[in-house]
Amino acid sequence: MLAANKETSNPLSSRQDVVAELSTMLAALDKQFPAGSSRFSLGDTCAHYTTDIARMEGLSRALWGLFPLMASGESTPFSDKYLAAIKQGTDPQSAGYWGETAPYDQRLVEMAAYGLGLALLQNRLTDLFSEREVKNLHTWLNQITDAQMPDSNWNYFAIMVQLGFKRAGLPFDQRAIDRRFAMMDAYYLGDGWYSDGPNRPKDYYISMAFHFYGLIYATLSGEEERAQVLRERSRLFADDFIFMSAADGASVPFGRSLTYRFAMVAFWSAVAFSGLDVFTPGIVKGIILRHLRWWQQQPIADRDGILTLGFAYPNLAMCEDYNSPGSPYWALKTYLILALPEEHPFWQAQEQPLPALAEKRVIPHAQQILMHADDSQHVTMLTAGQLELNNYVNTEAKYTKFAYSSRFGFTIERGRYGIKHAACDSMLLLSDGDNYFRGRRACEEVRVDENFIFSRWSPWHDVQIDSWLVPFGEWHLRLHRVNSARTLQTVEGGFAVMKTDHQLREKGCYLHADNGSSVIVDLSPDLSRQPDSIVTPPNSSVMFAECASIPVLTADLPQGESWLCCAVTASGQQKKYAAIPQLQIKNNQVVIHEPGSERQLAFFI
């Protein structure tokens, strides 16, 4: 978004500011877009699909911003080039033809953007095509109707295409729509939550795919009964999802596809577009615009203004094998708000801060507990039971850590040998004497309670670990009951901050860095762990490129049963933390107390 430096004069406070920001991004793309071409190249890295498809992907994803702008009637100086590219790409007689699709084809993913264009613009788009060109477009897109695709959010790509056909007066298949919705209903969990397919994770695809497309469909399809169901599910989801946003505009990085960046708030753009009655237009506007401003401060574009692969800075190490140079432009889904005219209540509303949010939000369907501290300036997600079965790069780091932070994110594994490469933040890692470390991956059992998340996991067949993650004010506690048939070395980490000198105190490690502070304190009842800190290689953190420091506790575990317990906290401020929680485990009851306070928590395990 944005320039490669962090300086910008665009305050992103009005509709015209947002239009200008999108225009800046489209202008940067235009310089890479040869006249008369149906594709363009944004880099030389590769995805698991061919370069030609990747180049078509980059062009297609720009349309998530361009089509809403066209729908508003705004001047779009770049649209002629894109329309010419679409005509070529869908013409089987053209050298620029995008080709016939295969099962699980990436081009099926990109078709959703064309469905959106037809749905928003209707004949205003098709009138720009000749009769033959409209037929070519319909024939090419219609390949998705019965295409074999992953049983996941991909079903919505076919629905978006059919919605576009319907809205533009082209032949459409209602049975295909009904079939795809029925498939997705099979993994609706309740209270607004889906999984991304059978036994799949609950990550940002639920917001930026299921509910994003669902609200578009509910708004434009004319199907009152289905629209009512979709809107009600999104309304329920919104009450939970707002807890993923911090007061400064950041969101909690979690799961795969983080290179889509500001698509993290695409759901809220769909809320505004659909007029969903959940929060005031000013609150929704504030969530979106603060998030876009947060990204303005991150170095996410190269010297040509092209969005890079990575999260808060360019970082190929964290990317999935389906990320091509054009993939980050799915972020433009958030620009759906530009389909709303200047006089719409969303744009006329005065931007408002987050509403007052509880310090704890338990979300059983997502197997998450979200914690808000420092007046929502810092959001922590506790989670268990998430695992991406496709085993994309750094799956454990993206899904299976104990905690994720809006301010400190997480680190990724940079090598297989040695703790410095092992991404030990927010993890309990164990080694069988060989300096290769294992942590939580699959969970054999997960239970979400009002006071904790429980998980049972086995890093080896003869080692079983029961873990409880317990929110407690600005701290969270981790309790691990380890039953092991082998002697093990253990390292447990807090949140990763920029490299700094560590400060050891009795039973804990306190790190104070330029970007905040991170603390882990040992509360183990019988075994004493040693405080220390680990410095990771550069480009380990998804939030900053510098080497990261992680406060840790280390211990050797004997065979048999052992308890490992700790308290963890972090803040973007240099502050004096509240008193360290006290912990007692007796007769299967856990009692946690804050000294000098009436705050106390008790539960049975």
XYZ file of C-alpha atoms in Angstrom:
605
model
C 0.000 0.000 0.000
C 1.734 1.827 -0.080
C 5.196 3.023 -0.432
C 8.167 0.958 0.598
C 8.927 3.539 3.298
C 6.690 4.186 6.267
C 5.948 7.832 5.430
C 2.573 8.634 3.914
C 0.537 11.792 3.609
C -2.735 9.919 3.106
C -4.714 9.949 6.384
C -7.207 7.331 5.119
C -10.118 9.061 6.792
C -12.492 9.635 3.869
C -13.786 7.744 0.862
C -11.589 9.789 -1.453
C -8.553 8.918 0.682
C -9.347 5.218 0.210
C -9.916 5.717 -3.517
C -6.543 7.473 -3.745
C -4.829 4.622 -1.905
C -6.325 2.030 -4.244
C -5.402 4.170 -7.251
C -1.802 4.280 -6.034
C -1.706 0.479 -5.920
C -3.360 0.122 -9.339
C -0.928 2.657 -10.808
C 2.000 0.590 -9.543
C 0.490 -2.520 -11.148
C -0.125 -0.637 -14.376
C 3.603 -0.090 -14.820
C 4.050 -3.892 -14.823
C 1.084 -4.440 -17.185
C 2.117 -4.545 -20.868
C -0.478 -3.074 -23.207
C -2.338 -5.743 -25.151
C -1.540 -8.525 -22.675
C -3.900 -10.787 -20.736
C -1.408 -11.329 -17.905
C 1.359 -9.534 -16.090
C 4.366 -10.575 -14.048
C 5.063 -9.193 -10.586
C 8.135 -11.236 -9.725
C 10.223 -14.312 -10.366
C 9.254 -16.510 -7.417
C 7.068 -19.542 -8.059
C 3.937 -21.205 -6.750
C 2.888 -24.827 -7.291
C 1.009 -23.784 -10.458
C 2.519 -22.540 -13.704
C 3.925 -19.067 -14.294
C 1.201 -18.280 -16.849
C -1.487 -19.037 -14.281
C 0.333 -16.982 -11.646
C 0.420 -14.020 -14.014
C -3.295 -14.393 -14.691
C -3.848 -14.569 -10.925
C -2.137 -11.235 -10.306
C -4.254 -9.516 -12.934
C -7.459 -11.092 -11.631
C -6.870 -10.130 -8.008
C -6.515 -6.461 -8.925
C -10.175 -6.664 -9.963
C -11.290 -7.043 -6.332
C -10.471 -3.351 -6.031
C -11.242 -2.196 -9.569
C -14.747 -3.674 -9.931
C -16.174 -2.019 -6.759
C -14.681 1.278 -7.894
C -16.309 0.866 -11.318
C -19.614 -0.044 -9.652
C -19.633 3.284 -7.808
C -19.425 5.188 -11.083
C -15.994 6.523 -10.130
C -13.507 7.311 -12.874
C -11.292 4.270 -13.450
C -8.386 5.150 -15.761
C -7.028 1.593 -15.628
C -10.232 -0.275 -16.489
C -9.808 -0.327 -20.288
C -6.592 -2.340 -20.020
C -8.211 -4.898 -17.724
C -11.321 -5.238 -19.882
C -9.151 -5.839 -22.950
C -7.222 -8.476 -20.978
C -10.450 -10.229 -19.978
C -11.604 -10.332 -23.585
C -8.308 -11.908 -24.653
C -8.073 -14.275 -21.699
C -11.518 -15.759 -22.317
C -11.182 -16.026 -26.102
C -10.047 -19.528 -27.131
C -8.876 -18.100 -30.477
C -6.546 -15.608 -28.765
C -2.857 -16.178 -28.012
C -3.616 -14.742 -24.579
C -6.308 -17.335 -23.785
C -6.287 -18.388 -20.153
C -6.988 -22.002 -21.080
C -9.151 -24.909 -20.033
C -9.211 -25.653 -16.325
C -8.333 -28.909 -14.595
C -9.510 -30.289 -11.229
C -8.290 -28.201 -8.270
C -7.107 -25.519 -10.692
C -5.928 -22.139 -9.395
C -7.861 -20.424 -12.188
C -11.067 -21.592 -10.506
C -10.088 -19.517 -7.477
C -9.657 -16.386 -9.582
C -13.043 -16.769 -11.263
C -14.774 -15.401 -8.147
C -13.513 -11.901 -8.979
C -15.272 -12.036 -12.350
C -18.424 -13.233 -10.646
C -18.221 -10.182 -8.389
C -17.778 -7.879 -11.383
C -20.829 -9.276 -13.150
C -22.866 -9.188 -9.940
C -21.997 -5.568 -9.151
C -21.985 -4.093 -12.655
C -24.501 -6.319 -14.459
C -25.139 -4.978 -17.968
C -22.825 -2.044 -17.313
C -20.058 -4.634 -17.663
C -21.522 -6.843 -20.392
C -22.415 -3.783 -22.498
C -18.668 -3.191 -22.810
C -18.329 -6.596 -24.517
C -19.561 -7.718 -27.928
C -22.072 -10.558 -28.102
C -19.300 -12.989 -28.962
C -17.101 -11.675 -26.137
C -19.914 -12.088 -23.614
C -20.395 -15.678 -24.795
C -16.659 -16.338 -24.447
C -16.674 -14.913 -20.912
C -19.688 -17.019 -19.943
C -18.232 -20.196 -21.466
C -14.866 -19.748 -19.805
C -16.339 -19.007 -16.369
C -18.917 -21.786 -16.699
C -16.119 -24.352 -16.408
C -16.407 -23.912 -12.637
C -20.034 -25.069 -12.444
C -19.262 -28.764 -12.017
C -15.524 -28.481 -11.447
C -13.798 -30.742 -8.976
C -12.505 -28.544 -6.155
C -11.449 -28.879 -2.525
C -14.443 -29.304 -0.224
C -13.868 -25.972 1.494
C -14.419 -22.262 0.967
C -13.658 -22.974 -2.714
C -17.345 -23.851 -3.127
C -18.072 -20.152 -2.883
C -16.067 -19.460 -6.052
C -18.649 -21.389 -8.060
C -21.476 -19.619 -6.226
C -19.979 -16.190 -6.953
C -19.764 -17.027 -10.660
C -23.383 -18.204 -10.756
C -24.451 -15.087 -8.863
C -22.676 -12.984 -11.489
C -24.433 -14.855 -14.296
C -27.793 -14.393 -12.604
C -27.331 -10.687 -11.973
C -26.043 -10.025 -15.498
C -28.932 -11.852 -17.157
C -26.779 -14.737 -18.390
C -27.694 -18.438 -18.164
C -27.076 -19.671 -14.617
C -27.503 -22.937 -12.729
C -29.521 -22.642 -9.519
C -28.971 -26.323 -8.768
C -25.204 -25.749 -8.754
C -25.706 -22.936 -6.243
C -27.910 -25.112 -4.030
C -25.468 -28.016 -4.219
C -22.474 -25.878 -3.213
C -24.359 -24.321 -0.303
C -25.425 -27.783 0.884
C -21.803 -28.924 0.878
C -20.767 -25.966 3.019
C -23.684 -26.356 5.401
C -22.173 -29.721 6.322
C -19.350 -27.934 8.109
C -21.318 -25.174 9.742
C -20.543 -25.475 13.458
C -23.114 -23.117 14.917
C -23.138 -19.585 16.377
C -21.829 -18.150 13.111
C -18.773 -20.413 12.849
C -17.693 -22.752 10.073
C -14.625 -24.881 9.683
C -12.866 -24.502 6.345
C -14.088 -27.906 5.211
C -14.629 -31.126 7.154
C -12.273 -31.210 10.162
C -10.394 -28.170 8.856
C -9.228 -25.097 10.812
C -11.175 -22.069 11.958
C -8.977 -19.265 10.680
C -9.295 -16.079 8.611
C -10.920 -18.027 5.780
C -14.078 -18.053 7.891
C -14.191 -14.246 7.842
C -12.616 -13.321 4.495
C -14.282 -16.157 2.558
C -17.406 -17.738 4.069
C -18.956 -14.618 5.552
C -17.485 -12.193 3.009
C -18.997 -14.050 0.055
C -22.071 -14.972 2.066
C -22.957 -11.346 2.763
C -22.400 -10.402 -0.878
C -24.711 -13.237 -1.902
C -27.302 -12.300 0.702
C -27.297 -8.705 -0.542
C -27.440 -9.320 -4.289
C -29.099 -12.700 -4.897
C -32.725 -11.836 -4.226
C -33.138 -15.101 -2.275
C -34.846 -13.929 0.896
C -34.809 -17.187 2.872
C -31.159 -18.010 2.220
C -30.178 -14.377 2.673
C -31.797 -14.348 6.101
C -29.805 -17.424 7.168
C -26.528 -16.012 5.861
C -27.072 -12.632 7.488
C -27.966 -14.158 10.841
C -24.860 -16.345 10.798
C -22.712 -13.312 9.986
C -24.351 -11.317 12.762
C -23.472 -14.015 15.290
C -19.956 -14.266 13.910
C -19.403 -10.494 14.144
C -19.936 -10.553 17.908
C -16.943 -12.895 18.213
C -14.789 -11.648 15.351
C -14.553 -8.088 16.642
C -12.321 -9.487 19.395
C -9.632 -10.231 16.770
C -9.120 -6.478 16.303
C -6.898 -4.339 18.523
C -7.539 -0.681 19.258
C -4.505 0.400 17.184
C -5.857 -1.291 14.049
C -3.784 -4.466 14.217
C -5.352 -7.922 14.034
C -4.054 -11.176 15.494
C -1.932 -13.012 12.877
C -2.980 -16.644 12.921
C -3.161 -19.449 10.397
C -2.209 -19.635 6.744
C -2.483 -17.104 3.920
C -1.331 -14.180 6.039
C 0.230 -12.688 2.914
C -3.304 -11.533 2.033
C -2.725 -8.939 4.757
C -5.599 -6.432 4.964
C -8.061 -9.082 3.803
C -8.091 -9.693 7.574
C -10.865 -7.065 7.754
C -12.622 -7.888 4.456
C -15.481 -9.276 6.547
C -16.161 -5.802 7.955
C -16.230 -4.372 4.420
C -18.905 -6.944 3.579
C -20.767 -5.925 6.751
C -20.777 -2.323 5.522
C -21.713 -3.328 1.970
C -24.616 -5.463 3.153
C -25.853 -3.024 5.806
C -25.709 -5.802 8.387
C -26.997 -4.489 11.694
C -24.309 -5.510 14.150
C -22.320 -2.447 15.215
C -22.760 1.190 14.260
C -21.421 2.271 10.852
C -18.875 4.394 12.731
C -17.495 1.384 14.625
C -17.274 -0.716 11.450
C -15.651 2.185 9.605
C -13.121 2.599 12.406
C -12.145 -1.078 12.368
C -11.475 -0.976 8.617
C -9.713 2.377 8.383
C -7.511 1.868 11.463
C -6.493 -1.494 10.025
C -5.562 0.064 6.679
C -3.598 2.775 8.507
C -1.762 0.105 10.493
C -0.660 -1.449 7.210
C 0.466 1.951 5.958
C 3.125 1.833 8.661
C 4.479 -1.570 7.596
C 7.135 -1.971 4.842
C 5.043 -4.326 2.720
C 5.640 -2.879 -0.765
C 8.810 -2.994 -2.853
C 10.540 0.016 -4.413
C 8.069 -0.108 -7.327
C 5.055 -0.050 -5.019
C 4.205 -3.735 -5.586
C 2.921 -5.690 -2.598
C 5.495 -8.257 -1.511
C 5.070 -11.775 -0.233
C 5.194 -11.919 3.552
C 3.254 -10.395 6.409
C 4.493 -7.214 8.110
C 7.553 -7.108 5.811
C 8.801 -9.129 2.795
C 9.381 -12.696 3.975
C 9.321 -15.669 1.613
C 10.214 -18.062 4.429
C 6.680 -17.896 5.858
C 4.794 -18.338 2.562
C 2.724 -21.284 1.414
C 3.363 -23.151 -1.818
C 0.275 -21.549 -3.386
C 1.610 -17.996 -2.937
C 2.684 -16.459 -6.238
C 3.944 -12.872 -6.662
C 0.383 -11.730 -7.395
C -1.247 -13.558 -4.483
C -1.073 -10.672 -1.967
C -3.598 -8.711 -3.988
C -6.441 -10.680 -2.463
C -6.028 -7.953 0.141
C -8.074 -5.774 -2.226
C -11.216 -7.646 -1.192
C -11.355 -5.093 1.606
C -12.001 -2.381 -1.012
C -15.547 -3.685 -1.487
C -16.518 -0.598 0.552
C -15.772 1.512 -2.539
C -18.925 0.115 -4.169
C -20.761 2.276 -1.610
C -21.310 5.865 -2.782
C -20.115 8.924 -0.881
C -23.597 9.575 0.521
C -23.899 6.058 2.033
C -24.249 5.999 5.854
C -20.933 4.144 6.098
C -18.999 7.031 4.548
C -21.107 9.701 6.229
C -20.588 8.185 9.694
C -17.985 9.588 12.015
C -15.273 7.025 12.696
C -15.614 5.486 16.154
C -13.197 3.486 18.321
C -13.743 -0.119 19.280
C -16.602 -0.529 21.720
C -15.673 -1.499 25.260
C -14.829 -5.196 25.013
C -14.567 -7.762 27.781
C -11.037 -8.776 28.743
C -11.916 -12.381 27.821
C -14.020 -13.878 25.009
C -14.477 -17.648 24.934
C -15.282 -19.042 21.454
C -15.930 -22.789 21.799
C -16.577 -23.490 18.097
C -13.247 -21.939 17.138
C -11.451 -23.544 20.118
C -10.142 -20.101 21.028
C -10.121 -17.685 23.925
C -9.376 -14.056 23.026
C -7.885 -11.740 25.651
C -7.887 -7.930 25.551
C -5.420 -5.927 27.664
C -4.268 -2.306 27.890
C -7.668 -1.001 26.721
C -7.629 -3.419 23.754
C -4.218 -2.201 22.584
C -2.998 -5.803 22.870
C -5.008 -8.876 21.851
C -3.899 -12.414 22.680
C -5.466 -15.550 21.251
C -5.214 -18.808 23.203
C -6.025 -21.835 21.075
C -5.887 -25.617 20.779
C -6.989 -28.267 18.337
C -6.238 -26.347 15.172
C -4.232 -28.200 12.532
C -4.097 -27.676 8.778
C -4.112 -31.229 7.451
C -2.564 -30.146 4.132
C 0.633 -29.543 6.122
C 1.533 -26.271 4.454
C 4.871 -24.661 5.283
C 5.251 -23.923 9.006
C 1.842 -25.388 9.836
C 2.759 -25.874 13.498
C 3.897 -22.274 13.863
C 0.774 -20.913 12.183
C -1.808 -23.049 13.980
C -0.591 -25.021 16.983
C 1.182 -22.586 19.304
C -0.473 -21.913 22.631
C -0.863 -18.170 22.014
C -0.830 -15.574 19.216
C -0.496 -11.819 19.636
C -1.734 -8.772 17.701
C 1.471 -6.965 18.658
C 4.113 -9.706 18.659
C 2.676 -12.227 16.199
C 4.701 -15.430 16.234
C 7.945 -16.858 14.868
C 8.444 -19.553 12.257
C 10.857 -22.467 12.276
C 14.111 -21.726 10.428
C 15.861 -25.088 10.774
C 15.446 -28.556 12.211
C 18.434 -28.629 14.555
C 18.829 -26.564 17.716
C 16.470 -24.527 19.821
C 17.375 -21.175 18.203
C 15.794 -22.310 14.941
C 12.846 -24.141 16.488
C 10.309 -21.283 16.931
C 9.921 -21.879 20.662
C 7.782 -18.802 21.349
C 4.412 -19.727 22.863
C 5.379 -23.399 22.705
C 6.550 -26.162 24.992
C 9.248 -27.960 23.024
C 10.840 -31.250 24.038
C 13.972 -33.073 22.945
C 15.041 -36.680 23.463
C 18.665 -35.747 24.050
C 19.467 -35.067 20.372
C 18.791 -31.296 20.096
C 15.869 -31.922 17.729
C 12.709 -30.480 19.257
C 9.067 -31.472 19.081
C 6.013 -29.586 20.305
C 2.260 -29.769 20.115
C 0.932 -30.668 16.666
C -2.198 -32.805 16.549
C -4.412 -32.897 19.647
C -5.976 -36.142 20.762
C -8.578 -34.278 22.809
C -9.646 -30.640 23.165
C -12.060 -29.126 25.654
C -13.069 -25.479 25.856
C -14.283 -24.233 29.226
C -15.263 -20.774 30.414
C -11.978 -20.687 32.357
C -9.515 -22.567 30.136
C -8.736 -24.512 26.977
C -7.587 -28.077 27.576
C -5.659 -30.181 25.068
C -4.062 -33.628 25.170
C -1.161 -34.276 22.825
C 1.677 -36.742 22.360
C 5.010 -35.659 20.862
C 6.092 -39.337 21.049
C 3.958 -42.458 21.362
C 5.111 -42.953 24.955
C 4.845 -39.305 26.044
C 1.434 -37.819 26.829
C 0.929 -34.187 27.785
C -2.224 -32.612 29.176
C -2.181 -28.805 28.800
C -4.466 -26.159 30.251
C -4.316 -22.584 28.917
C -5.888 -20.237 31.441
C -6.579 -16.499 30.892
C -6.065 -14.487 34.064
C -6.204 -10.731 33.698
C -3.249 -9.517 31.632
C -1.517 -12.883 32.183
C -2.234 -16.290 30.830
C -1.156 -19.412 32.690
C -0.048 -22.686 31.150
C -0.291 -25.907 33.096
C 1.239 -29.055 31.610
C 0.952 -32.513 33.136
C 3.626 -34.619 31.426
C 3.669 -38.403 31.577
C 6.820 -39.665 29.906
C 8.520 -43.007 29.467
C 11.763 -41.218 28.589
C 14.011 -38.532 30.013
C 13.467 -35.275 28.124
C 14.921 -31.804 27.776
C 12.282 -29.033 27.697
C 12.120 -25.399 26.623
C 8.993 -23.254 27.009
C 8.817 -19.772 25.503
C 6.871 -16.571 25.947
C 6.194 -14.018 23.198
C 9.015 -13.003 20.845
C 10.197 -9.357 20.893
C 12.963 -7.588 18.994
C 16.458 -8.657 20.033
C 17.331 -7.262 23.435
C 19.400 -8.027 26.507
C 17.564 -10.360 28.808
C 16.857 -9.670 32.422
C 16.695 -12.711 34.670
C 14.842 -12.629 37.928
C 14.033 -15.355 40.357
C 11.960 -17.942 38.506
C 11.429 -15.778 35.414
C 12.797 -13.967 32.378
C 11.783 -10.370 31.643
C 12.607 -8.884 28.236
C 12.308 -5.157 27.524
C 12.766 -4.339 23.831
C 12.126 -1.452 21.455
C 8.762 -2.926 20.480
C 7.585 -3.887 23.963
C 8.155 -6.290 26.806
C 7.690 -10.034 27.246
C 7.695 -12.064 30.449
C 7.573 -15.730 31.403
C 7.645 -16.837 35.043
C 7.926 -20.389 36.318
C 5.107 -21.612 38.571
C 5.940 -25.335 38.483
C 4.967 -26.864 41.839
C 7.818 -29.349 42.259
C 10.359 -28.875 39.477
C 12.428 -25.698 39.250
C 13.016 -24.421 35.717
C 15.853 -22.131 34.701
C 15.010 -18.749 33.134
C 16.914 -17.755 30.005
C 16.352 -16.157 26.592
C 16.817 -17.389 23.029
C 17.840 -15.253 20.056
C 16.437 -16.433 16.711
C 17.819 -15.791 13.204
C 16.575 -12.700 11.347
C 13.294 -13.066 9.446
C 11.961 -15.526 12.021
C 9.188 -13.279 13.292
C 6.246 -12.531 11.003
C 6.087 -9.032 12.553
C 9.653 -7.735 12.216
C 12.761 -8.661 10.235
C 15.277 -8.240 13.045
C 16.495 -11.128 15.199
C 13.958 -11.959 17.882
C 14.471 -12.556 21.595
C 12.246 -15.088 23.324
C 12.086 -15.456 27.125
C 12.231 -19.140 28.024
C 12.214 -21.612 30.871
C 14.328 -24.773 30.585
C 14.429 -28.036 32.529
C 15.285 -31.700 32.229
C 12.344 -33.990 32.905
C 12.695 -37.432 34.488
C 10.599 -40.397 33.494
C 7.154 -40.532 35.027
C 4.763 -37.687 35.819
C 5.875 -34.067 36.067
C 4.055 -30.740 36.234
C 5.339 -27.743 34.259
C 3.502 -24.493 34.944
C 4.140 -20.852 34.072
C 2.602 -17.396 33.775
C 3.097 -15.414 30.553
C 2.361 -11.819 29.599
C 3.510 -9.166 27.135
C 2.798 -5.543 26.349
C 3.701 -2.919 23.794
C 4.392 -0.596 26.698
C 7.350 -0.498 29.057
C 5.316 -1.036 32.201
C 5.311 -2.517 35.618
C 3.298 -5.698 35.522
C 0.671 -6.652 38.009
C 1.705 -9.060 40.717
C 2.687 -12.500 39.463
C -0.225 -14.923 39.862
C 0.105 -17.585 42.524
C -0.830 -21.154 41.652
C -1.848 -24.138 43.724
C -2.777 -27.585 42.404
C -4.241 -29.918 45.017
C -6.697 -32.811 44.850
C -7.332 -32.136 41.150
C -8.297 -28.537 41.886
C -6.449 -25.559 40.463
C -6.542 -22.300 42.416
C -5.019 -19.150 40.907
C -4.763 -15.947 42.932
C -3.347 -12.489 42.307
C -1.501 -11.234 45.411
C -2.915 -8.009 46.806
C -6.102 -8.406 44.801
C -9.447 -10.139 45.062
C -8.931 -11.702 41.635
C -9.087 -15.472 42.053
C -9.955 -18.410 39.836
C -10.614 -22.033 40.826
C -11.530 -25.047 38.716
C -11.188 -28.834 38.705
C -9.029 -30.745 36.227
